[in-house]
Amino acid sequence: MASSFAQTGRKIVAIGRNYAKHAKELGNAVPDKPFFFLKPTSSFVLSGGNVEIPKGVIVHHEVELGVVIGKRGRDISATNADEYVAGYALGIDMTARNVQDAAKKKALPWTTAKGFDTFTPISDFIPKSSIADPSNLQLWLK
């Protein structure tokens, strides 16, 4: 069931460099198309849980709208994509920036920098019907 995504979800698919301004802030090239990376589900920590930052790690974060997919599919057209959305969650994408910078210099994947336990704090499930236009939201942290 989609409402238990944090316990039953099998993977977190994230999009990199989809915010041109943020990419430029970090001195990164802005790709023609965003690219995907994975985060382990062990990085989830539910709302109210404790975030653990490993010693020596410099953490940056971004507030994100997570899309919870409610049914299986492949090669889904943009026209039909909304049919697969069950709902949403407010999330924080945490990055061990110093770990990521070291990996990028060696052309290695970012998995370690993004995948520490508790590096994806996530809200409760938000039903699709609760958000009229997911492309027109203001997200914030308290």
PDB file of N, CA and C in Angstrom, residues 45-131:
ATOM      1  N   VAL A  45      14.169   8.216   7.322  1.00  0.00           N
ATOM      2  CA  VAL A  45      13.855   8.377   8.738  1.00  0.00           C
ATOM      3  C   VAL A  45      12.517   9.116   8.769  1.00  0.00           C
ATOM      4  N   LEU A  46      11.578   8.565   9.491  1.00  0.00           N
ATOM      5  CA  LEU A  46      10.229   9.125   9.516  1.00  0.00           C
ATOM      6  C   LEU A  46      10.183  10.433  10.289  1.00  0.00           C
ATOM      7  N   SER A  47       9.189  11.230   9.977  1.00  0.00           N
ATOM      8  CA  SER A  47       8.991  12.518  10.636  1.00  0.00           C
ATOM      9  C   SER A  47       9.039  12.343  12.147  1.00  0.00           C
ATOM     10  N   GLY A  48       9.825  13.164  12.806  1.00  0.00           N
ATOM     11  CA  GLY A  48       9.987  13.088  14.251  1.00  0.00           C
ATOM     12  C   GLY A  48      11.146  12.211  14.684  1.00  0.00           C
ATOM     13  N   GLY A  49      11.722  11.468  13.739  1.00  0.00           N
ATOM     14  CA  GLY A  49      12.862  10.613  14.051  1.00  0.00           C
ATOM     15  C   GLY A  49      14.147  11.429  14.143  1.00  0.00           C
ATOM     16  N   ASN A  50      15.209  10.779  14.554  1.00  0.00           N
ATOM     17  CA  ASN A  50      16.493  11.456  14.721  1.00  0.00           C
ATOM     18  C   ASN A  50      17.391  11.272  13.506  1.00  0.00           C
ATOM     19  N   VAL A  51      17.943  12.363  13.026  1.00  0.00           N
ATOM     20  CA  VAL A  51      18.925  12.335  11.953  1.00  0.00           C
ATOM     21  C   VAL A  51      20.292  12.163  12.589  1.00  0.00           C
ATOM     22  N   GLU A  52      21.067  11.242  12.071  1.00  0.00           N
ATOM     23  CA  GLU A  52      22.405  10.985  12.592  1.00  0.00           C
ATOM     24  C   GLU A  52      23.431  11.409  11.551  1.00  0.00           C
ATOM     25  N   ILE A  53      24.296  12.329  11.931  1.00  0.00           N
ATOM     26  CA  ILE A  53      25.334  12.813  11.014  1.00  0.00           C
ATOM     27  C   ILE A  53      26.663  12.209  11.451  1.00  0.00           C
ATOM     28  N   PRO A  54      27.280  11.420  10.566  1.00  0.00           N
ATOM     29  CA  PRO A  54      28.555  10.800  10.922  1.00  0.00           C
ATOM     30  C   PRO A  54      29.628  11.851  11.213  1.00  0.00           C
ATOM     31  N   LYS A  55      30.558  11.496  12.082  1.00  0.00           N
ATOM     32  CA  LYS A  55      31.656  12.401  12.418  1.00  0.00           C
ATOM     33  C   LYS A  55      32.456  12.740  11.166  1.00  0.00           C
ATOM     34  N   GLY A  56      32.853  14.001  11.063  1.00  0.00           N
ATOM     35  CA  GLY A  56      33.680  14.449   9.958  1.00  0.00           C
ATOM     36  C   GLY A  56      32.939  14.731   8.668  1.00  0.00           C
ATOM     37  N   VAL A  57      31.620  14.622   8.697  1.00  0.00           N
ATOM     38  CA  VAL A  57      30.826  14.819   7.486  1.00  0.00           C
ATOM     39  C   VAL A  57      30.236  16.233   7.471  1.00  0.00           C
ATOM     40  N   ILE A  58      30.390  16.905   6.350  1.00  0.00           N
ATOM     41  CA  ILE A  58      29.785  18.222   6.132  1.00  0.00           C
ATOM     42  C   ILE A  58      28.503  17.984   5.348  1.00  0.00           C
ATOM     43  N   VAL A  59      27.363  18.333   5.940  1.00  0.00           N
ATOM     44  CA  VAL A  59      26.072  18.007   5.346  1.00  0.00           C
ATOM     45  C   VAL A  59      25.408  19.244   4.746  1.00  0.00           C
ATOM     46  N   HIS A  60      24.912  19.083   3.540  1.00  0.00           N
ATOM     47  CA  HIS A  60      24.026  20.054   2.898  1.00  0.00           C
ATOM     48  C   HIS A  60      22.689  19.353   2.701  1.00  0.00           C
ATOM     49  N   HIS A  61      21.628  20.130   2.560  1.00  0.00           N
ATOM     50  CA  HIS A  61      20.314  19.511   2.360  1.00  0.00           C
ATOM     51  C   HIS A  61      19.455  20.343   1.426  1.00  0.00           C
ATOM     52  N   GLU A  62      18.489  19.661   0.850  1.00  0.00           N
ATOM     53  CA  GLU A  62      17.492  20.300  -0.008  1.00  0.00           C
ATOM     54  C   GLU A  62      16.124  19.744   0.369  1.00  0.00           C
ATOM     55  N   VAL A  63      15.124  20.595   0.379  1.00  0.00           N
ATOM     56  CA  VAL A  63      13.752  20.158   0.607  1.00  0.00           C
ATOM     57  C   VAL A  63      13.195  19.715  -0.745  1.00  0.00           C
ATOM     58  N   GLU A  64      12.550  18.564  -0.746  1.00  0.00           N
ATOM     59  CA  GLU A  64      12.064  17.978  -1.993  1.00  0.00           C
ATOM     60  C   GLU A  64      10.624  17.512  -1.838  1.00  0.00           C
ATOM     61  N   LEU A  65       9.904  17.486  -2.941  1.00  0.00           N
ATOM     62  CA  LEU A  65       8.605  16.830  -2.980  1.00  0.00           C
ATOM     63  C   LEU A  65       8.839  15.434  -3.532  1.00  0.00           C
ATOM     64  N   GLY A  66       8.625  14.424  -2.698  1.00  0.00           N
ATOM     65  CA  GLY A  66       8.762  13.040  -3.138  1.00  0.00           C
ATOM     66  C   GLY A  66       7.475  12.574  -3.786  1.00  0.00           C
ATOM     67  N   VAL A  67       7.611  11.863  -4.876  1.00  0.00           N
ATOM     68  CA  VAL A  67       6.457  11.295  -5.569  1.00  0.00           C
ATOM     69  C   VAL A  67       6.398   9.812  -5.216  1.00  0.00           C
ATOM     70  N   VAL A  68       5.277   9.384  -4.675  1.00  0.00           N
ATOM     71  CA  VAL A  68       5.096   7.982  -4.303  1.00  0.00           C
ATOM     72  C   VAL A  68       4.362   7.287  -5.448  1.00  0.00           C
ATOM     73  N   ILE A  69       5.042   6.322  -6.037  1.00  0.00           N
ATOM     74  CA  ILE A  69       4.468   5.585  -7.153  1.00  0.00           C
ATOM     75  C   ILE A  69       3.598   4.464  -6.591  1.00  0.00           C
ATOM     76  N   GLY A  70       2.388   4.348  -7.113  1.00  0.00           N
ATOM     77  CA  GLY A  70       1.426   3.412  -6.541  1.00  0.00           C
ATOM     78  C   GLY A  70       1.235   2.114  -7.284  1.00  0.00           C
ATOM     79  N   LYS A  71       1.796   2.008  -8.490  1.00  0.00           N
ATOM     80  CA  LYS A  71       1.670   0.745  -9.215  1.00  0.00           C
ATOM     81  C   LYS A  71       2.858   0.575 -10.146  1.00  0.00           C
ATOM     82  N   ARG A  72       3.109  -0.678 -10.495  1.00  0.00           N
ATOM     83  CA  ARG A  72       4.254  -1.008 -11.336  1.00  0.00           C
ATOM     84  C   ARG A  72       4.034  -0.535 -12.771  1.00  0.00           C
ATOM     85  N   GLY A  73       5.152  -0.214 -13.422  1.00  0.00           N
ATOM     86  CA  GLY A  73       5.077   0.172 -14.824  1.00  0.00           C
ATOM     87  C   GLY A  73       6.461   0.343 -15.406  1.00  0.00           C
ATOM     88  N   ARG A  74       6.533   0.335 -16.706  1.00  0.00           N
ATOM     89  CA  ARG A  74       7.784   0.565 -17.438  1.00  0.00           C
ATOM     90  C   ARG A  74       7.449   1.336 -18.706  1.00  0.00           C
ATOM     91  N   ASP A  75       8.413   2.123 -19.143  1.00  0.00           N
ATOM     92  CA  ASP A  75       8.256   2.865 -20.406  1.00  0.00           C
ATOM     93  C   ASP A  75       6.929   3.614 -20.448  1.00  0.00           C
ATOM     94  N   ILE A  76       6.646   4.331 -19.397  1.00  0.00           N
ATOM     95  CA  ILE A  76       5.382   5.060 -19.264  1.00  0.00           C
ATOM     96  C   ILE A  76       5.517   6.410 -19.958  1.00  0.00           C
ATOM     97  N   SER A  77       4.561   6.754 -20.757  1.00  0.00           N
ATOM     98  CA  SER A  77       4.599   8.038 -21.469  1.00  0.00           C
ATOM     99  C   SER A  77       4.317   9.174 -20.486  1.00  0.00           C
ATOM    100  N   ALA A  78       4.789  10.347 -20.818  1.00  0.00           N
ATOM    101  CA  ALA A  78       4.527  11.523 -19.986  1.00  0.00           C
ATOM    102  C   ALA A  78       3.021  11.745 -19.854  1.00  0.00           C
ATOM    103  N   THR A  79       2.288  11.454 -20.896  1.00  0.00           N
ATOM    104  CA  THR A  79       0.831  11.618 -20.878  1.00  0.00           C
ATOM    105  C   THR A  79       0.169  10.743 -19.830  1.00  0.00           C
ATOM    106  N   ASN A  80       0.707   9.533 -19.626  1.00  0.00           N
ATOM    107  CA  ASN A  80       0.092   8.584 -18.694  1.00  0.00           C
ATOM    108  C   ASN A  80       0.757   8.536 -17.327  1.00  0.00           C
ATOM    109  N   ALA A  81       1.818   9.274 -17.122  1.00  0.00           N
ATOM    110  CA  ALA A  81       2.598   9.176 -15.886  1.00  0.00           C
ATOM    111  C   ALA A  81       1.756   9.453 -14.637  1.00  0.00           C
ATOM    112  N   ASP A  82       0.853  10.404 -14.707  1.00  0.00           N
ATOM    113  CA  ASP A  82       0.054  10.771 -13.537  1.00  0.00           C
ATOM    114  C   ASP A  82      -0.801   9.609 -13.025  1.00  0.00           C
ATOM    115  N   GLU A  83      -1.119   8.675 -13.891  1.00  0.00           N
ATOM    116  CA  GLU A  83      -1.924   7.511 -13.489  1.00  0.00           C
ATOM    117  C   GLU A  83      -1.177   6.619 -12.497  1.00  0.00           C
ATOM    118  N   TYR A  84       0.147   6.741 -12.438  1.00  0.00           N
ATOM    119  CA  TYR A  84       0.962   5.893 -11.576  1.00  0.00           C
ATOM    120  C   TYR A  84       1.280   6.556 -10.231  1.00  0.00           C
ATOM    121  N   VAL A  85       0.949   7.818 -10.093  1.00  0.00           N
ATOM    122  CA  VAL A  85       1.220   8.555  -8.854  1.00  0.00           C
ATOM    123  C   VAL A  85       0.123   8.265  -7.837  1.00  0.00           C
ATOM    124  N   ALA A  86       0.537   7.734  -6.680  1.00  0.00           N
ATOM    125  CA  ALA A  86      -0.420   7.468  -5.604  1.00  0.00           C
ATOM    126  C   ALA A  86      -0.510   8.653  -4.656  1.00  0.00           C
ATOM    127  N   GLY A  87       0.599   9.370  -4.513  1.00  0.00           N
ATOM    128  CA  GLY A  87       0.627  10.499  -3.593  1.00  0.00           C
ATOM    129  C   GLY A  87       2.023  11.066  -3.502  1.00  0.00           C
ATOM    130  N   TYR A  88       2.267  11.754  -2.404  1.00  0.00           N
ATOM    131  CA  TYR A  88       3.516  12.504  -2.250  1.00  0.00           C
ATOM    132  C   TYR A  88       4.016  12.401  -0.816  1.00  0.00           C
ATOM    133  N   ALA A  89       5.204  12.907  -0.612  1.00  0.00           N
ATOM    134  CA  ALA A  89       5.765  13.065   0.727  1.00  0.00           C
ATOM    135  C   ALA A  89       6.747  14.221   0.666  1.00  0.00           C
ATOM    136  N   LEU A  90       6.829  14.968   1.723  1.00  0.00           N
ATOM    137  CA  LEU A  90       7.835  16.012   1.835  1.00  0.00           C
ATOM    138  C   LEU A  90       9.106  15.347   2.350  1.00  0.00           C
ATOM    139  N   GLY A  91      10.187  15.568   1.664  1.00  0.00           N
ATOM    140  CA  GLY A  91      11.429  14.933   2.060  1.00  0.00           C
ATOM    141  C   GLY A  91      12.584  15.898   2.108  1.00  0.00           C
ATOM    142  N   ILE A  92      13.651  15.457   2.727  1.00  0.00           N
ATOM    143  CA  ILE A  92      14.893  16.224   2.743  1.00  0.00           C
ATOM    144  C   ILE A  92      15.958  15.325   2.140  1.00  0.00           C
ATOM    145  N   ASP A  93      16.579  15.815   1.096  1.00  0.00           N
ATOM    146  CA  ASP A  93      17.689  15.095   0.463  1.00  0.00           C
ATOM    147  C   ASP A  93      18.967  15.616   1.098  1.00  0.00           C
ATOM    148  N   MET A  94      19.563  14.790   1.936  1.00  0.00           N
ATOM    149  CA  MET A  94      20.801  15.191   2.613  1.00  0.00           C
ATOM    150  C   MET A  94      21.995  14.645   1.839  1.00  0.00           C
ATOM    151  N   THR A  95      23.044  15.449   1.794  1.00  0.00           N
ATOM    152  CA  THR A  95      24.260  15.073   1.072  1.00  0.00           C
ATOM    153  C   THR A  95      25.464  15.300   1.963  1.00  0.00           C
ATOM    154  N   ALA A  96      26.315  14.299   2.072  1.00  0.00           N
ATOM    155  CA  ALA A  96      27.611  14.469   2.729  1.00  0.00           C
ATOM    156  C   ALA A  96      28.504  15.150   1.694  1.00  0.00           C
ATOM    157  N   ARG A  97      28.505  16.467   1.711  1.00  0.00           N
ATOM    158  CA  ARG A  97      29.124  17.239   0.625  1.00  0.00           C
ATOM    159  C   ARG A  97      30.609  16.937   0.474  1.00  0.00           C
ATOM    160  N   ASN A  98      31.331  16.811   1.568  1.00  0.00           N
ATOM    161  CA  ASN A  98      32.765  16.523   1.450  1.00  0.00           C
ATOM    162  C   ASN A  98      32.999  15.124   0.884  1.00  0.00           C
ATOM    163  N   VAL A  99      32.139  14.187   1.193  1.00  0.00           N
ATOM    164  CA  VAL A  99      32.250  12.831   0.644  1.00  0.00           C
ATOM    165  C   VAL A  99      31.908  12.852  -0.845  1.00  0.00           C
ATOM    166  N   GLN A 100      30.875  13.602  -1.201  1.00  0.00           N
ATOM    167  CA  GLN A 100      30.477  13.702  -2.605  1.00  0.00           C
ATOM    168  C   GLN A 100      31.575  14.375  -3.434  1.00  0.00           C
ATOM    169  N   ASP A 101      32.150  15.452  -2.922  1.00  0.00           N
ATOM    170  CA  ASP A 101      33.212  16.144  -3.660  1.00  0.00           C
ATOM    171  C   ASP A 101      34.393  15.218  -3.925  1.00  0.00           C
ATOM    172  N   ALA A 102      34.770  14.420  -2.935  1.00  0.00           N
ATOM    173  CA  ALA A 102      35.882  13.474  -3.110  1.00  0.00           C
ATOM    174  C   ALA A 102      35.523  12.412  -4.152  1.00  0.00           C
ATOM    175  N   ALA A 103      34.287  11.928  -4.141  1.00  0.00           N
ATOM    176  CA  ALA A 103      33.853  10.925  -5.122  1.00  0.00           C
ATOM    177  C   ALA A 103      33.842  11.515  -6.527  1.00  0.00           C
ATOM    178  N   LYS A 104      33.345  12.740  -6.662  1.00  0.00           N
ATOM    179  CA  LYS A 104      33.283  13.371  -7.980  1.00  0.00           C
ATOM    180  C   LYS A 104      34.679  13.561  -8.564  1.00  0.00           C
ATOM    181  N   LYS A 105      35.645  13.925  -7.741  1.00  0.00           N
ATOM    182  CA  LYS A 105      37.022  14.112  -8.231  1.00  0.00           C
ATOM    183  C   LYS A 105      37.595  12.825  -8.804  1.00  0.00           C
ATOM    184  N   LYS A 106      37.137  11.677  -8.310  1.00  0.00           N
ATOM    185  CA  LYS A 106      37.621  10.373  -8.777  1.00  0.00           C
ATOM    186  C   LYS A 106      36.661   9.740  -9.780  1.00  0.00           C
ATOM    187  N   ALA A 107      35.636  10.506 -10.196  1.00  0.00           N
ATOM    188  CA  ALA A 107      34.606  10.014 -11.123  1.00  0.00           C
ATOM    189  C   ALA A 107      33.882   8.781 -10.569  1.00  0.00           C
ATOM    190  N   LEU A 108      33.690   8.757  -9.258  1.00  0.00           N
ATOM    191  CA  LEU A 108      32.992   7.660  -8.602  1.00  0.00           C
ATOM    192  C   LEU A 108      31.534   8.042  -8.335  1.00  0.00           C
ATOM    193  N   PRO A 109      30.669   7.061  -8.117  1.00  0.00           N
ATOM    194  CA  PRO A 109      29.261   7.364  -7.835  1.00  0.00           C
ATOM    195  C   PRO A 109      29.088   8.080  -6.496  1.00  0.00           C
ATOM    196  N   TRP A 110      27.935   8.700  -6.343  1.00  0.00           N
ATOM    197  CA  TRP A 110      27.628   9.488  -5.144  1.00  0.00           C
ATOM    198  C   TRP A 110      26.959   8.670  -4.058  1.00  0.00           C
ATOM    199  N   THR A 111      26.761   7.416  -4.243  1.00  0.00           N
ATOM    200  CA  THR A 111      25.939   6.608  -3.339  1.00  0.00           C
ATOM    201  C   THR A 111      26.285   6.811  -1.875  1.00  0.00           C
ATOM    202  N   THR A 112      27.558   6.776  -1.548  1.00  0.00           N
ATOM    203  CA  THR A 112      27.948   6.930  -0.148  1.00  0.00           C
ATOM    204  C   THR A 112      27.544   8.297   0.385  1.00  0.00           C
ATOM    205  N   ALA A 113      27.733   9.326  -0.403  1.00  0.00           N
ATOM    206  CA  ALA A 113      27.430  10.694   0.035  1.00  0.00           C
ATOM    207  C   ALA A 113      25.942  10.929   0.259  1.00  0.00           C
ATOM    208  N   LYS A 114      25.102  10.183  -0.436  1.00  0.00           N
ATOM    209  CA  LYS A 114      23.656  10.363  -0.350  1.00  0.00           C
ATOM    210  C   LYS A 114      22.962   9.320   0.517  1.00  0.00           C
ATOM    211  N   GLY A 115      23.652   8.196   0.786  1.00  0.00           N
ATOM    212  CA  GLY A 115      22.959   7.050   1.325  1.00  0.00           C
ATOM    213  C   GLY A 115      23.177   6.689   2.774  1.00  0.00           C
ATOM    214  N   PHE A 116      23.778   7.569   3.563  1.00  0.00           N
ATOM    215  CA  PHE A 116      23.924   7.251   4.987  1.00  0.00           C
ATOM    216  C   PHE A 116      22.553   6.999   5.604  1.00  0.00           C
ATOM    217  N   ASP A 117      22.513   6.115   6.594  1.00  0.00           N
ATOM    218  CA  ASP A 117      21.268   5.912   7.334  1.00  0.00           C
ATOM    219  C   ASP A 117      20.772   7.265   7.839  1.00  0.00           C
ATOM    220  N   THR A 118      19.504   7.485   7.743  1.00  0.00           N
ATOM    221  CA  THR A 118      18.773   8.695   8.176  1.00  0.00           C
ATOM    222  C   THR A 118      19.019   9.907   7.280  1.00  0.00           C
ATOM    223  N   PHE A 119      19.606   9.744   6.100  1.00  0.00           N
ATOM    224  CA  PHE A 119      19.876  10.888   5.227  1.00  0.00           C
ATOM    225  C   PHE A 119      18.697  11.235   4.305  1.00  0.00           C
ATOM    226  N   THR A 120      17.538  10.606   4.539  1.00  0.00           N
ATOM    227  CA  THR A 120      16.327  10.980   3.807  1.00  0.00           C
ATOM    228  C   THR A 120      15.172  11.112   4.792  1.00  0.00           C
ATOM    229  N   PRO A 121      15.165  12.171   5.600  1.00  0.00           N
ATOM    230  CA  PRO A 121      13.988  12.406   6.453  1.00  0.00           C
ATOM    231  C   PRO A 121      12.756  12.595   5.563  1.00  0.00           C
ATOM    232  N   ILE A 122      11.654  11.987   5.961  1.00  0.00           N
ATOM    233  CA  ILE A 122      10.476  11.959   5.093  1.00  0.00           C
ATOM    234  C   ILE A 122       9.204  12.147   5.916  1.00  0.00           C
ATOM    235  N   SER A 123       8.250  12.845   5.331  1.00  0.00           N
ATOM    236  CA  SER A 123       6.965  13.058   6.010  1.00  0.00           C
ATOM    237  C   SER A 123       6.084  11.826   5.866  1.00  0.00           C
ATOM    238  N   ASP A 124       4.944  11.910   6.476  1.00  0.00           N
ATOM    239  CA  ASP A 124       3.918  10.900   6.252  1.00  0.00           C
ATOM    240  C   ASP A 124       3.430  11.021   4.813  1.00  0.00           C
ATOM    241  N   PHE A 125       2.750  10.014   4.357  1.00  0.00           N
ATOM    242  CA  PHE A 125       2.156   9.965   3.027  1.00  0.00           C
ATOM    243  C   PHE A 125       1.125  11.078   2.873  1.00  0.00           C
ATOM    244  N   ILE A 126       1.166  11.755   1.735  1.00  0.00           N
ATOM    245  CA  ILE A 126       0.189  12.789   1.393  1.00  0.00           C
ATOM    246  C   ILE A 126      -0.600  12.267   0.196  1.00  0.00           C
ATOM    247  N   PRO A 127      -1.881  11.994   0.346  1.00  0.00           N
ATOM    248  CA  PRO A 127      -2.663  11.468  -0.780  1.00  0.00           C
ATOM    249  C   PRO A 127      -2.634  12.424  -1.980  1.00  0.00           C
ATOM    250  N   LYS A 128      -2.635  11.851  -3.147  1.00  0.00           N
ATOM    251  CA  LYS A 128      -2.613  12.623  -4.393  1.00  0.00           C
ATOM    252  C   LYS A 128      -3.737  13.668  -4.425  1.00  0.00           C
ATOM    253  N   SER A 129      -4.897  13.302  -3.907  1.00  0.00           N
ATOM    254  CA  SER A 129      -6.052  14.208  -3.924  1.00  0.00           C
ATOM    255  C   SER A 129      -5.849  15.449  -3.053  1.00  0.00           C
ATOM    256  N   SER A 130      -4.846  15.434  -2.177  1.00  0.00           N
ATOM    257  CA  SER A 130      -4.591  16.582  -1.289  1.00  0.00           C
ATOM    258  C   SER A 130      -3.766  17.681  -1.953  1.00  0.00           C
ATOM    259  N   ILE A 131      -3.195  17.395  -3.108  1.00  0.00           N
ATOM    260  CA  ILE A 131      -2.345  18.374  -3.792  1.00  0.00           C
ATOM    261  C   ILE A 131      -2.904  18.589  -5.195  1.00  0.00           C
TER     262      ILE A 131
END
